[in-house]
Short mmCIF file of C-alpha atoms in Angstrom, two decimals:
data_model
loop_
_atom_site.label_atom_id
_atom_site.label_comp_id
_atom_site.label_asym_id
_atom_site.label_seq_id
_atom_site.Cartn_x
_atom_site.Cartn_y
_atom_site.Cartn_z
CA MET A 1 -0.01 -0.02 -0.01
CA SER A 2 1.42 3.38 -0.97
CA ASN A 3 2.39 5.91 1.70
CA ALA A 4 2.02 8.75 -0.76
CA GLN A 5 -0.51 11.37 0.37
CA ALA A 6 -3.18 12.58 -2.02
CA PRO A 7 -2.92 16.29 -2.74
CA ALA A 8 -5.13 18.42 -0.58
CA PRO A 9 -8.42 19.24 -2.32
CA THR A 10 -8.83 22.73 -3.63
CA SER A 11 -11.24 24.74 -1.63
CA ARG A 12 -14.02 26.71 -3.27
CA ARG A 13 -12.38 29.91 -2.20
CA GLU A 14 -9.13 28.86 -3.91
CA GLN A 15 -10.99 27.87 -7.01
CA ILE A 16 -12.66 31.34 -7.17
CA LEU A 17 -9.32 33.07 -6.72
CA ARG A 18 -7.62 30.91 -9.38
CA GLU A 19 -10.36 31.58 -11.93
CA ALA A 20 -10.56 35.27 -11.08
CA ALA A 21 -6.78 35.58 -11.53
CA ARG A 22 -7.11 33.96 -14.94
CA LEU A 23 -9.98 36.06 -16.21
CA PHE A 24 -8.58 39.33 -14.76
CA ALA A 25 -5.29 38.61 -16.53
CA GLU A 26 -6.98 37.71 -19.85
CA ARG A 27 -9.57 40.57 -19.97
CA GLY A 28 -8.60 43.18 -17.41
CA PHE A 29 -10.14 43.75 -14.03
CA HIS A 30 -13.02 45.83 -15.42
CA GLY A 31 -13.56 43.51 -18.32
CA VAL A 32 -14.79 40.71 -16.04
CA GLY A 33 -18.11 40.47 -14.20
CA VAL A 34 -18.88 38.66 -10.98
CA ASP A 35 -21.28 36.40 -12.98
CA GLU A 36 -18.42 35.27 -15.24
CA ILE A 37 -16.25 34.29 -12.31
CA GLY A 38 -19.08 32.48 -10.73
CA ALA A 39 -19.78 30.61 -14.03
CA ALA A 40 -16.11 29.57 -14.22
CA VAL A 41 -16.40 27.75 -10.83
CA GLY A 42 -19.94 26.53 -11.25
CA ILE A 43 -21.83 28.79 -8.90
CA SER A 44 -24.00 31.89 -9.33
CA GLY A 45 -22.43 35.30 -9.35
CA PRO A 46 -24.27 36.31 -6.17
CA GLY A 47 -23.02 33.13 -4.58
CA LEU A 48 -19.56 34.54 -4.68
CA TYR A 49 -20.50 37.02 -2.01
CA ARG A 50 -20.51 34.24 0.48
CA HIS A 51 -16.73 34.09 0.00
CA PHE A 52 -15.71 37.56 -0.98
CA ALA A 53 -17.16 41.09 -0.58
CA GLY A 54 -16.54 41.67 -4.29
CA LYS A 55 -14.02 41.82 -7.04
CA ASP A 56 -11.83 44.36 -5.21
CA ALA A 57 -11.47 41.95 -2.30
CA MET A 58 -10.50 39.14 -4.66
CA LEU A 59 -7.87 41.30 -6.33
CA ALA A 60 -6.45 42.35 -2.97
CA GLU A 61 -6.30 38.72 -1.71
CA LEU A 62 -4.56 37.63 -4.89
CA LEU A 63 -1.85 40.30 -4.87
CA VAL A 64 -1.26 40.43 -1.12
CA GLY A 65 -1.52 36.68 -0.94
CA ILE A 66 1.17 35.92 -3.59
CA SER A 67 3.52 38.52 -2.01
CA GLU A 68 3.11 36.81 1.37
CA ARG A 69 3.73 33.35 -0.16
CA LEU A 70 6.83 34.49 -2.03
CA LEU A 71 8.33 36.03 1.15
CA ALA A 72 7.41 32.98 3.32
CA GLY A 73 8.90 30.63 0.80
CA GLY A 74 12.02 32.71 0.51
CA ARG A 75 12.49 32.81 4.31
CA MET A 76 11.92 29.08 4.41
CA ARG A 77 14.70 28.41 1.85
CA VAL A 78 17.10 30.67 3.63
CA ALA A 79 16.28 29.07 7.04
CA GLU A 80 16.84 25.67 5.60
CA GLY A 81 20.25 26.78 4.37
CA GLY A 82 22.28 24.39 2.31
CA GLU A 83 25.81 23.30 1.77
CA SER A 84 26.81 26.92 0.83
CA PRO A 85 25.44 30.39 0.12
CA GLU A 86 25.47 29.33 -3.55
CA ALA A 87 23.11 26.53 -2.71
CA VAL A 88 20.71 28.97 -0.99
CA LEU A 89 20.78 31.22 -3.93
CA ARG A 90 19.96 28.37 -6.28
CA ALA A 91 17.10 27.41 -4.03
CA LEU A 92 15.75 30.98 -4.07
CA ILE A 93 15.96 31.00 -7.85
CA ASP A 94 14.15 27.67 -8.08
CA GLY A 95 11.32 28.91 -5.87
CA HIS A 96 10.90 32.05 -7.96
CA ILE A 97 10.94 30.08 -11.23
CA ASP A 98 8.07 27.97 -9.81
CA PHE A 99 6.11 31.13 -9.23
CA ALA A 100 7.00 32.56 -12.63
CA LEU A 101 5.79 29.44 -14.40
CA ASP A 102 2.88 28.45 -12.25
CA ASP A 103 1.44 31.85 -11.43
CA ARG A 104 1.77 33.84 -14.63
CA PRO A 105 -1.68 35.38 -14.36
CA LEU A 106 -0.59 36.95 -11.02
CA ILE A 107 2.45 38.53 -12.66
CA THR A 108 0.14 40.10 -15.25
CA LEU A 109 -2.25 41.25 -12.52
CA HIS A 110 0.57 42.86 -10.61
CA ASP A 111 1.81 44.77 -13.69
CA ARG A 112 -1.58 45.97 -14.64
CA GLU A 113 -3.84 46.21 -11.63
CA LEU A 114 -1.68 46.98 -8.56
CA ASP A 115 -2.85 50.62 -8.55
CA ARG A 116 -6.42 49.54 -8.25
CA LEU A 117 -5.87 48.20 -4.68
CA ARG A 118 -6.84 50.23 -1.69
CA GLU A 119 -3.88 52.28 -0.33
CA ALA A 120 -3.44 50.06 2.64
CA ASP A 121 -3.36 46.89 0.55
CA ARG A 122 -0.97 48.41 -1.98
CA LYS A 123 1.38 49.51 0.82
CA ARG A 124 1.22 46.02 2.23
CA VAL A 125 2.19 44.46 -1.14
CA ARG A 126 5.12 46.99 -1.43
CA GLN A 127 6.23 46.23 2.12
CA LEU A 128 6.23 42.49 1.44
CA GLN A 129 8.07 42.92 -1.83
CA ARG A 130 10.84 45.01 -0.25
CA GLN A 131 11.39 42.38 2.35
CA TYR A 132 11.57 39.68 -0.34
CA VAL A 133 14.14 41.69 -2.26
CA GLU A 134 16.30 42.29 0.72
CA LEU A 135 16.28 38.56 1.53
CA TRP A 136 17.82 38.03 -1.89
CA VAL A 137 20.25 40.95 -1.53
CA GLU A 138 21.73 39.43 1.60
CA VAL A 139 22.31 36.00 -0.07
CA VAL A 140 23.63 37.49 -3.30
CA ARG A 141 26.19 39.57 -1.38
CA GLU A 142 27.25 36.43 0.45
CA VAL A 143 27.86 34.68 -2.83
CA TYR A 144 29.40 37.71 -4.57
CA PRO A 145 31.07 39.97 -1.99
CA VAL A 146 32.18 42.25 -4.77
CA TYR A 147 28.66 43.70 -5.02
CA ALA A 148 27.95 46.94 -3.14
CA GLU A 149 24.51 46.76 -1.56
CA VAL A 150 22.91 49.07 -4.11
CA GLU A 151 24.41 47.00 -7.00
CA ALA A 152 23.12 43.72 -5.49
CA ARG A 153 19.65 45.25 -5.11
CA SER A 154 19.72 46.37 -8.75
CA ALA A 155 20.92 42.97 -9.92
CA VAL A 156 18.09 41.26 -7.93
CA HIS A 157 15.48 43.51 -9.50
CA ALA A 158 16.95 42.80 -12.97
CA VAL A 159 16.74 39.08 -12.41
CA PHE A 160 13.14 39.34 -11.14
CA GLY A 161 12.42 41.12 -14.42
CA LEU A 162 13.99 38.32 -16.40
CA LEU A 163 12.19 35.55 -14.50
CA ASN A 164 8.87 37.44 -14.50
CA SER A 165 8.90 37.82 -18.24
CA THR A 166 7.22 34.43 -18.84
CA PRO A 167 3.62 35.87 -19.23
CA HIS A 168 4.86 38.19 -22.06
CA LEU A 169 5.80 35.36 -24.47
CA SER A 170 3.35 35.34 -27.36
CA ALA A 171 0.89 32.49 -27.77
CA ARG A 172 2.72 31.62 -30.99
CA ALA A 173 6.07 31.50 -29.40
CA GLY A 174 4.83 29.72 -26.31
CA LEU A 175 7.09 28.09 -23.76
CA PRO A 176 9.40 25.04 -24.15
CA PRO A 177 8.52 22.02 -21.93
CA ARG A 178 8.55 22.70 -18.28
CA ALA A 179 11.83 21.10 -17.46
CA ALA A 180 13.60 22.88 -20.31
CA THR A 181 12.15 26.23 -19.30
CA GLU A 182 13.16 25.79 -15.69
CA SER A 183 16.72 24.88 -16.69
CA LEU A 184 16.93 27.87 -19.06
CA LEU A 185 15.65 30.35 -16.59
CA LYS A 186 17.92 29.08 -13.88
CA ARG A 187 21.01 29.33 -16.16
CA LEU A 188 19.98 32.82 -17.18
CA ALA A 189 19.45 33.94 -13.62
CA LEU A 190 22.72 32.49 -12.33
CA GLY A 191 24.56 33.83 -15.26
CA ALA A 192 23.16 37.31 -14.89
CA PHE A 193 24.35 37.46 -11.28
CA ALA A 194 27.77 36.11 -12.14
CA ALA A 195 28.25 38.31 -15.17
CA ALA A 196 27.37 41.54 -13.31
CA ALA A 197 29.84 40.64 -10.50
CA ASP A 198 32.68 39.94 -12.86
CA ARG A 199 33.56 43.56 -13.58
CA ASP A 200 36.88 42.67 -15.20
CA ARG A 201 35.15 41.00 -18.03
CA LEU A 202 32.43 43.53 -18.64
CA PRO A 203 32.81 45.88 -21.64
CA VAL A 204 34.06 49.31 -20.67
CA GLU A 205 32.39 52.37 -22.07
#
């Protein structure tokens, strides 16, 4: 008899958030009605109000929630450590690649709809993001002591831009298979940090 545990069932609330993220990313926040979100999960539009106060509440939970999960995941990887700072950096990159591939609608939502959040929610997202960035900065500077703090921070933001580019590939171009995409993104991220730290080999203006 197998000891493997079955995946936890997805709650109705999680189903609603997943479909709301997909629809908001495809059509824009104002292009989607409550009835459409309800239809996507098999309940009436008004039935959504048993779970959320409205679309604004869904958007806030999506964007605050993913920022919280990224930070929690990053902290977990740092706490677990590894054989070296390099191993911790690779773990952080792996975690962010999972996000970039599995939560592409949320990247699109952040880019397009962050300003629609209430000020308190928007500030919360920014606060969580700053903490996540600083987590990376500390690890990057352990791996590459040559980085000044401001340079490490700029490099981290640049690598995030690279990894978060996955939603912007055209439907025609698509993505290669999952394993190949993971490998490519990891090589690009590690290469970017190493190249920026190797000043002697960078072209001089």
